[in-house]
Short mmCIF file of C-alpha atoms in Angstrom, two decimals:
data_model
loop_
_atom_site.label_atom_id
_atom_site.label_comp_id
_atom_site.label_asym_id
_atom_site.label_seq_id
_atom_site.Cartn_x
_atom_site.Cartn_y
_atom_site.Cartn_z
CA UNK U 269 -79.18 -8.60 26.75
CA UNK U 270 -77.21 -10.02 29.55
CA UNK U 271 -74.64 -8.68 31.68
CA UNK U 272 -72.35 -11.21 30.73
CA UNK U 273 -72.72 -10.05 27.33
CA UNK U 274 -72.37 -6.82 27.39
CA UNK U 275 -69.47 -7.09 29.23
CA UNK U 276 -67.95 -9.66 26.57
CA UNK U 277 -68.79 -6.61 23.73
CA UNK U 278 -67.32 -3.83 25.90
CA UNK U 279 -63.93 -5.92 26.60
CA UNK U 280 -63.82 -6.85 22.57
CA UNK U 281 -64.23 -3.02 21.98
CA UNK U 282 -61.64 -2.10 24.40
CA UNK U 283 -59.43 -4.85 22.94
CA UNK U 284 -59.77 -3.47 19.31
CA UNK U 285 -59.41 0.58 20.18
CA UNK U 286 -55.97 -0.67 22.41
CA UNK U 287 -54.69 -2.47 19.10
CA UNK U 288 -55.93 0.20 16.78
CA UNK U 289 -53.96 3.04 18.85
CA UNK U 290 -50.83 0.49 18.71
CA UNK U 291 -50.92 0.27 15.29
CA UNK U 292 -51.26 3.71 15.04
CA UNK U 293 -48.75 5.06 17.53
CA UNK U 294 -46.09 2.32 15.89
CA UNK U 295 -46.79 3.95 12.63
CA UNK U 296 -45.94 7.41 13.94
CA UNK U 297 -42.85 5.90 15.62
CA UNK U 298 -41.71 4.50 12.19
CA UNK U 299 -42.35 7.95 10.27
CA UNK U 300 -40.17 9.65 13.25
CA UNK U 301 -37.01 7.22 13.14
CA UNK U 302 -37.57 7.62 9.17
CA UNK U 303 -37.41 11.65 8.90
CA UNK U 304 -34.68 11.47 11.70
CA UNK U 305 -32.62 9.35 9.95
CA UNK U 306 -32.25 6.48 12.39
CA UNK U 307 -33.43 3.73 9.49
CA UNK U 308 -32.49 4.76 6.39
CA UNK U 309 -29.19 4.13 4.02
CA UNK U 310 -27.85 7.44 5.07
CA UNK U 311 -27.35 6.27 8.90
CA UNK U 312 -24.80 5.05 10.29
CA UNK U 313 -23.69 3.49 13.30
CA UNK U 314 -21.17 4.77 15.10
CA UNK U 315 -20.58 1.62 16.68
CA UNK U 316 -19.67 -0.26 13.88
CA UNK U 317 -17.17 1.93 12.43
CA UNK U 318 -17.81 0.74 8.53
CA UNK U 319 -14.68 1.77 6.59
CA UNK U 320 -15.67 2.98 2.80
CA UNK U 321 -13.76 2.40 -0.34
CA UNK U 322 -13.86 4.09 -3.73
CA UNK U 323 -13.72 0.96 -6.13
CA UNK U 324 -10.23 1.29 -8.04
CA UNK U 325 -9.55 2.46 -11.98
CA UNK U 326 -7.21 0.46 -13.85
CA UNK U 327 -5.41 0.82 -17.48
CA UNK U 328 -6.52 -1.54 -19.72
CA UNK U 329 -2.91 -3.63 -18.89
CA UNK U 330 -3.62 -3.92 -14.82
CA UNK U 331 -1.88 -0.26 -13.75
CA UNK U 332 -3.41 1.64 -10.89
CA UNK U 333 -4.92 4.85 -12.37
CA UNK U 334 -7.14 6.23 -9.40
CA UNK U 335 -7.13 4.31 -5.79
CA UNK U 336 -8.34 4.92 -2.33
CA UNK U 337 -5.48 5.12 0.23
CA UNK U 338 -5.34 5.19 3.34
CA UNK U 339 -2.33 7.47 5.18
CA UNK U 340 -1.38 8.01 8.57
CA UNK U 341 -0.11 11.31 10.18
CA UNK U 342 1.69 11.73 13.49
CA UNK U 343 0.65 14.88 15.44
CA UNK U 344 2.76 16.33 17.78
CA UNK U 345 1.75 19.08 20.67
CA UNK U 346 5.11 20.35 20.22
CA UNK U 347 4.97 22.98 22.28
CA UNK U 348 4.78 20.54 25.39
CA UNK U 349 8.00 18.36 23.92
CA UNK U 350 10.42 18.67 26.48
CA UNK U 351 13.43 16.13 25.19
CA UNK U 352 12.69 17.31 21.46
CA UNK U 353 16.29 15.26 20.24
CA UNK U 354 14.77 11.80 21.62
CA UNK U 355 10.97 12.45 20.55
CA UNK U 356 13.01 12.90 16.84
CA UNK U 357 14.90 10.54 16.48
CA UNK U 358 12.12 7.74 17.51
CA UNK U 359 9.30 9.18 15.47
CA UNK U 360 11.78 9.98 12.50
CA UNK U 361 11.84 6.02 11.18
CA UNK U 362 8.50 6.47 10.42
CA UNK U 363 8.26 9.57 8.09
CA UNK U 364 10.16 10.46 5.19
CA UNK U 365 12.37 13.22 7.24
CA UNK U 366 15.29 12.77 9.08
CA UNK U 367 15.45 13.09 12.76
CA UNK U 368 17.38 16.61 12.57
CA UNK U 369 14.70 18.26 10.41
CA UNK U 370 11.69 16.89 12.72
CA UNK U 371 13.67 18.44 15.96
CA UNK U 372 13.61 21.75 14.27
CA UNK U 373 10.06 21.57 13.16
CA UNK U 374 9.42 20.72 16.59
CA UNK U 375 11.21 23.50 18.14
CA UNK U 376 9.33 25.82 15.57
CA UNK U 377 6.21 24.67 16.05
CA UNK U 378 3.48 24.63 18.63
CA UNK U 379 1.57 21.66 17.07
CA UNK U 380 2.95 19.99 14.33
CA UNK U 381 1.59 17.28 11.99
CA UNK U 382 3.53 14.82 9.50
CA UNK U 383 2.86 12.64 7.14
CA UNK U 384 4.29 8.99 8.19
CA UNK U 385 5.02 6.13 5.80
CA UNK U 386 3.32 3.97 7.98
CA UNK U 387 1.01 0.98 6.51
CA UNK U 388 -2.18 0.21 8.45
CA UNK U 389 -0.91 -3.36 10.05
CA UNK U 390 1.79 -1.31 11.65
CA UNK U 391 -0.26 0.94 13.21
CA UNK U 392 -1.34 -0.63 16.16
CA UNK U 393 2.25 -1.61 16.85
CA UNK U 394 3.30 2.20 16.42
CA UNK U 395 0.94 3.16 19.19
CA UNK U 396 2.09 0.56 21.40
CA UNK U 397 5.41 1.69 20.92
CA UNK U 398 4.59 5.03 22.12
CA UNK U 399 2.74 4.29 24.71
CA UNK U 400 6.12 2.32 26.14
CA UNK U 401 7.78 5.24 25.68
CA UNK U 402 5.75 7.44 27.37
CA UNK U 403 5.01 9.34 24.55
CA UNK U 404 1.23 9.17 23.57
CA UNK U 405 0.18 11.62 25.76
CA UNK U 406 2.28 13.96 23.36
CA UNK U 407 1.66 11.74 20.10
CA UNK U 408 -0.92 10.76 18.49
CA UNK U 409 -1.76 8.56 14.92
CA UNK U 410 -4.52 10.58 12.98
CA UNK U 411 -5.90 8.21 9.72
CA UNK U 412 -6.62 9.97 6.41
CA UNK U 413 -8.78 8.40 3.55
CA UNK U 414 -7.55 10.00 0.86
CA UNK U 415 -7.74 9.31 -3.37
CA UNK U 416 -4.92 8.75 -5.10
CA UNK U 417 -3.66 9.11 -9.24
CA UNK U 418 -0.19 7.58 -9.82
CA UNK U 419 0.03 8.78 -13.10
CA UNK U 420 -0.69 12.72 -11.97
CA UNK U 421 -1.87 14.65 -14.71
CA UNK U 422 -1.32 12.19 -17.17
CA UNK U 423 -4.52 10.99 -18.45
CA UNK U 424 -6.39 13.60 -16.94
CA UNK U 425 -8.99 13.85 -19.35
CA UNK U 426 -10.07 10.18 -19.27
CA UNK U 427 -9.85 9.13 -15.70
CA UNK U 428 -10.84 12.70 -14.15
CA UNK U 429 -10.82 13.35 -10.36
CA UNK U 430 -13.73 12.22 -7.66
CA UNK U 431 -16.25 14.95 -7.43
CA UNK U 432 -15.26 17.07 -10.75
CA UNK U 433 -18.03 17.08 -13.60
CA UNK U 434 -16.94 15.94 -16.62
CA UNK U 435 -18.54 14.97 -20.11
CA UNK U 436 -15.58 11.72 -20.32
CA UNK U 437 -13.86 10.88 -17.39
CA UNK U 438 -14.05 7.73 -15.92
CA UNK U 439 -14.39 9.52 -12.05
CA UNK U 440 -17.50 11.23 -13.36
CA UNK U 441 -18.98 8.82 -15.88
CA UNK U 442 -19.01 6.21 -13.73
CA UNK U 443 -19.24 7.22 -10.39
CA UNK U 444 -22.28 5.30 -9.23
CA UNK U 445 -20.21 2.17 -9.89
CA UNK U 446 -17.37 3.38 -8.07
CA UNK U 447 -18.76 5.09 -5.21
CA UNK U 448 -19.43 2.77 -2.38
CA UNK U 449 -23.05 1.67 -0.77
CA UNK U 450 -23.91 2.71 2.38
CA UNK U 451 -24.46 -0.11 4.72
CA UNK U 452 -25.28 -0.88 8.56
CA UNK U 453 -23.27 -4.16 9.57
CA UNK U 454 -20.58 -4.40 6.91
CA UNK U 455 -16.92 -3.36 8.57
CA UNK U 456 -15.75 -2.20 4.87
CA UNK U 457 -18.25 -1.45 2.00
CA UNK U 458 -16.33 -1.46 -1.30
CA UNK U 459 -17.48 0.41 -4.60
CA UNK U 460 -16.76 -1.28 -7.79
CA UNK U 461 -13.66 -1.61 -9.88
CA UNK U 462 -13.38 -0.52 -13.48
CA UNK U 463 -11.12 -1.38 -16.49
CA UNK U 464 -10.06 1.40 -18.76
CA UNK U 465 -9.21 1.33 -22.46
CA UNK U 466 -6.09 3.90 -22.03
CA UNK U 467 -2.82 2.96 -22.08
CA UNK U 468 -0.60 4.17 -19.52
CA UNK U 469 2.86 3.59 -22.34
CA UNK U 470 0.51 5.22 -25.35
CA UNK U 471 -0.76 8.20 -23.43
CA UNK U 472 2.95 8.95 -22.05
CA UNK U 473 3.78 9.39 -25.77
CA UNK U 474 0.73 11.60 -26.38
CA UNK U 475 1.08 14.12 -23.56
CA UNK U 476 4.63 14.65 -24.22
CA UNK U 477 4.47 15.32 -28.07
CA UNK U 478 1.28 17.71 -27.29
CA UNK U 479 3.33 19.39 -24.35
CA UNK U 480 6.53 19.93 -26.69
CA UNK U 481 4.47 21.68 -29.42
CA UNK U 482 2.69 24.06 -27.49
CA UNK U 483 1.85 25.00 -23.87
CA UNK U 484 -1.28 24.65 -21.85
CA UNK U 485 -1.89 28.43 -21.66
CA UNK U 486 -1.33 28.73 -25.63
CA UNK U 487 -3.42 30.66 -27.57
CA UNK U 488 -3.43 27.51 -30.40
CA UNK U 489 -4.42 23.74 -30.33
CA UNK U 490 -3.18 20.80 -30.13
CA UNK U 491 -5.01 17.04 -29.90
CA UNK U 492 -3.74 14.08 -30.16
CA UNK U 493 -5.33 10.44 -29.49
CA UNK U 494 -5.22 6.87 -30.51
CA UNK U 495 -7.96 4.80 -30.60
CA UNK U 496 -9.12 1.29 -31.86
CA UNK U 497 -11.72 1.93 -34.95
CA UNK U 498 -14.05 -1.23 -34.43
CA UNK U 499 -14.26 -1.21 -30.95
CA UNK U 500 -14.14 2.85 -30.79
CA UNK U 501 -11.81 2.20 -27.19
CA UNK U 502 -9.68 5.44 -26.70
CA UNK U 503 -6.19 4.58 -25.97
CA UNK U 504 -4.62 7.89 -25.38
CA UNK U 505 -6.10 11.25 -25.29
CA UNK U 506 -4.24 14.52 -25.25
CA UNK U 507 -4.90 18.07 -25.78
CA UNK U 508 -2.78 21.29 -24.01
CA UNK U 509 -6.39 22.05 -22.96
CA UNK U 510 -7.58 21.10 -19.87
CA UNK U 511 -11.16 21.52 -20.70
CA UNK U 512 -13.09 18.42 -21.41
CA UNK U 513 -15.16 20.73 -23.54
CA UNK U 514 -12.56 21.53 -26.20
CA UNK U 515 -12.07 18.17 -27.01
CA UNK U 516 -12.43 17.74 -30.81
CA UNK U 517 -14.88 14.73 -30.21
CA UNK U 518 -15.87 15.61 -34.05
CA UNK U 519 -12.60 14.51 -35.11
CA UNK U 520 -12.54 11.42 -32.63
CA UNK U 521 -15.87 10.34 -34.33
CA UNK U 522 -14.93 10.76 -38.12
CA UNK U 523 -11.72 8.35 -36.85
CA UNK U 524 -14.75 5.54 -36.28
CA UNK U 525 -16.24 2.91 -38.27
CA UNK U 526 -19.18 3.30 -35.33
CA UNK U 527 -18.74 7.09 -34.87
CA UNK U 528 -19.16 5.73 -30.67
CA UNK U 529 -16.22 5.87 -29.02
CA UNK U 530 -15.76 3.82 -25.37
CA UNK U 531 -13.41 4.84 -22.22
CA UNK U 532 -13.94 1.29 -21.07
CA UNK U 533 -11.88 -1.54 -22.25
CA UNK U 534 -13.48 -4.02 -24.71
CA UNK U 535 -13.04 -7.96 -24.57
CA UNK U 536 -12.67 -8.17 -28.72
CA UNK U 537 -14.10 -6.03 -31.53
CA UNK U 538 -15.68 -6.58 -34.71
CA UNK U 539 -12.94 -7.62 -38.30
CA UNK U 540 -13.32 -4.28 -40.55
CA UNK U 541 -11.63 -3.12 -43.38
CA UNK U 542 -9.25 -0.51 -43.03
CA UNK U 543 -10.55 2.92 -43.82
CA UNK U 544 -8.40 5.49 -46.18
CA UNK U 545 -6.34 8.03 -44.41
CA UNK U 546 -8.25 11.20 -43.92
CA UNK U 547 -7.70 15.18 -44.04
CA UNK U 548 -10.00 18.06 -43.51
CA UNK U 549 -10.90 21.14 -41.57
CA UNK U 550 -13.92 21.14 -38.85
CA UNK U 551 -14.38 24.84 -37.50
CA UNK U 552 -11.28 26.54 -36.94
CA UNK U 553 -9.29 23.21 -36.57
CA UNK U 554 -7.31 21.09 -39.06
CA UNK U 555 -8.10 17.17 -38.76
CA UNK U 556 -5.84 13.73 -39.70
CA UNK U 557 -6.70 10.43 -39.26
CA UNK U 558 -3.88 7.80 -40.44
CA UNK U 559 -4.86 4.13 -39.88
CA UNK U 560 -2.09 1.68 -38.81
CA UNK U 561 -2.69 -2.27 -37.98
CA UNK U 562 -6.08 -1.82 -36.55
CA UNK U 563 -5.86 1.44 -34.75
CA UNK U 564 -6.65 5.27 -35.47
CA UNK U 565 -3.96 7.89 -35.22
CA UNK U 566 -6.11 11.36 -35.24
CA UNK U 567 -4.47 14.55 -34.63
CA UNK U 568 -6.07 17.88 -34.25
CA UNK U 569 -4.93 21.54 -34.43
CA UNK U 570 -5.34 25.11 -35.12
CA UNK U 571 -1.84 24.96 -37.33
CA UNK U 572 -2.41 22.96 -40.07
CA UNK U 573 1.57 22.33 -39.67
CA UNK U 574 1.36 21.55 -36.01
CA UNK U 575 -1.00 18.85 -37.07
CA UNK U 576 1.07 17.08 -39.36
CA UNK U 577 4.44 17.33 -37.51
CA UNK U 578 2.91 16.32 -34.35
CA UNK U 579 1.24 13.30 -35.88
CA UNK U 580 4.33 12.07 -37.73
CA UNK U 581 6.30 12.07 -34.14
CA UNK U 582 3.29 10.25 -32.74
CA UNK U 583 3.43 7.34 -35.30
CA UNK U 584 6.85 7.43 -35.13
CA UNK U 585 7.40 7.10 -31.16
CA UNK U 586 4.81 4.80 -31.04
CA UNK U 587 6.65 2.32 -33.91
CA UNK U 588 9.96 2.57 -31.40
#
C-alpha cells in the first residue's frame, strides 16, 4: 500500500473520531443545559421580564368573578424622612389616606409601606415625579401581582380560590386552562378565560336566605341552589358550610333530567318536560325540588321546616 494511501485512511480516521467526539461532547452539553434548567419550559429569562396572567372567571352575564391585578405600593425608609409634612402631602394623592395620617405613620415608623391607587400607565410618571423632587432615594414603587374576587365570599363554593383543592370550583377544576404557559420571548403570557353558569343577582339571593336561617358555625344545615334541569348549569349555590364536601350533590342530581350538573355556562339546552315537584329525605337531610319556567329550585336541610321556609323565600325573592 502506498504512502499516499495510508495517509488518505489515517486523515479519514482522524476526521471521523474528531466528529464522533463532537457529536458526543454536544450531546453531553445538551443533557447539562437540560438537567440545569437552561432549555426547558421552566426557565426563564431574566432579560425578558415576561409578565404572567391568570386567565379571568366571569358570571354567565359578563361580571368579573376572579381576576389578576396588578397593585402598586409606595415604600418609604421613614426613618431617614427629614421634611415628613411635604413627603405627605405629595405621596398622599396617590393612596387612599390623607396626608395627615401618612405623616404620622411616617413619624411612627422606620419603614413603612402603602398601598397606592395607582394604575400601571401612571407609574412611570409617578417615578419621574419623584425623582424631580428629590425623593426616590427615600421612595420607591414596589409592583404586586395579586388575584382578585369582587364578589368576596359570595360564590365561594363555585369559583373557589387559586391554589385551594376543591371537588367544584372553577379555580380548581379548571386550573390548567387558567393558569398561564410558561414561555421564553413572549412579554405577557395569558392563561385562558372562562364563562361561568352562576349568577352573580341569583346567588346574592341564595347566600342571604341561607345566612338568615342559620350561621356558618351551626350545628344544622342549610342548602340552597338553582339550577337549569336540561342543561344541569348551577346558577346559585349556597350552603352555611364552607366545605365543598357537605354539599348535598345527591339532592343537586335528583333536581336533573341528566343527573350531570355543569359550573360552566351552556350555549342552549335540550326542550324537556317539566318534572313533578319532589320531597324526600337522603341521610340525615330533608330534600325539595320545585320546578319553575325551566329551572330547579332545590333546597336542603337538617330541619325539615328550615327546608320549606327557606325555599318559599327563595322562590319568592327570586319572582321580585
Amino acid at each position: 500500500m502506498s504512502k499516499n494511501n495510508r495517509s488518505d485512511k489515517e486523515g479519514m480516521g482522524i476526521s471521523l473520531l474528531v466528529l464522533l467526539l463532537s457529536i458526543v461532547l454536544i450531546v453531553r452539553l445538551i443533557g447539562i443545559y437540560i438537567s440545569e434548567g437552561v432549555i426547558n419550559t421552566n426557565y426563564r429569562d431574566p432579560q425578558i421580564n415576561t409578565d404572567y396572567f391568570r386567565g379571568t372567571i366571569y358570571d354567565r352575564s359578563g361580571n368579573i368573578l376572579a381576576m389578576d391585578r396588578t397593585s402598586y405600593f409606595i415604600e418609604i425608609e421613614a426613618e431617614r424622612v427629614s421634611e415628613v409634612s411635604r413627603l405627605a402631602a405629595i405621596i398622599a394623592p396617590y393612596t387612599d389616606e390623607d396626608a395627615v395620617t401618612i405623616e404620622n405613620e411616617i413619624r411612627s415608623s422606620e419603614f413603612l409601606s402603602i398601598p397606592s391607587n395607582l394604575l400601571m400607565a401612571e407609574e412611570e410618571r409617578f417615578s419621574e415625579m419623584l425623582k424631580k423632587e428629590n425623593l426616590d432615594h427615600l421612595v420607591t414603587i414596589k409592583e404586586k401581582k395579586e388575584r382578585i374576587y369582587p364578589l368576596s365570599e359570595h360564590g365561594r363554593l363555585l369559583i373557589g380560590r387559586e391554589g385551594e383543592a376543591s371537588s367544584i370550583s372553577a379555580e380548581a377544576l379548571y386550573d390548567d386552562i387558567l393558569k398561564p404557559e410558561l414561555t421564553l420571548d413572549a412579554p405577557v403570557s395569558s392563561g385562558k378565560d372562562i364563562t361561568l353558569s352562576l349568577s352573580q343577582r341569583i346567588e346574592y339571593i341564595a347566600d342571604h336566605i341561607v345566612s338568615s336561617y342559620v350561621g356558618e358555625r351551626s350545628d344544622e344545615y342549610l342548602m340552597l341552589a338553582m339550577l337549569d334541569y336540561s342543561t344541569g348549569e348551577i346558577y346559585a349555590l349556597s350552603q352555611n358550610n364552607p366545605d365543598d364536601k357537605a354539599v348535598d350533590y345527591y339532592a343537586i342530581e335528583q333536581a336533573l333530567s341528566s343527573r350531570h350538573y355543569s359550573i360552566l355556562k351552556h350555549n342552549g339546552g335540550i326542550n324537556i318536560d317539566t318534572p313533578d315537584d319532589f320531597s324526600g329525605i337522603s341521610s340525615d337531610r330533608y330534600i325539595r325540588v320545585i320546578y319553575r319556567s325551566g329551572f330547579a329550585l332545590v333546597s336542603s336541610s337538617s330541619s325539615k321546616e328550615m327546608r320549606d321556609d327557606a325555599l318559599t323565600e327563595f322562590e319568592t325573592m327570586l319572582s321580585l
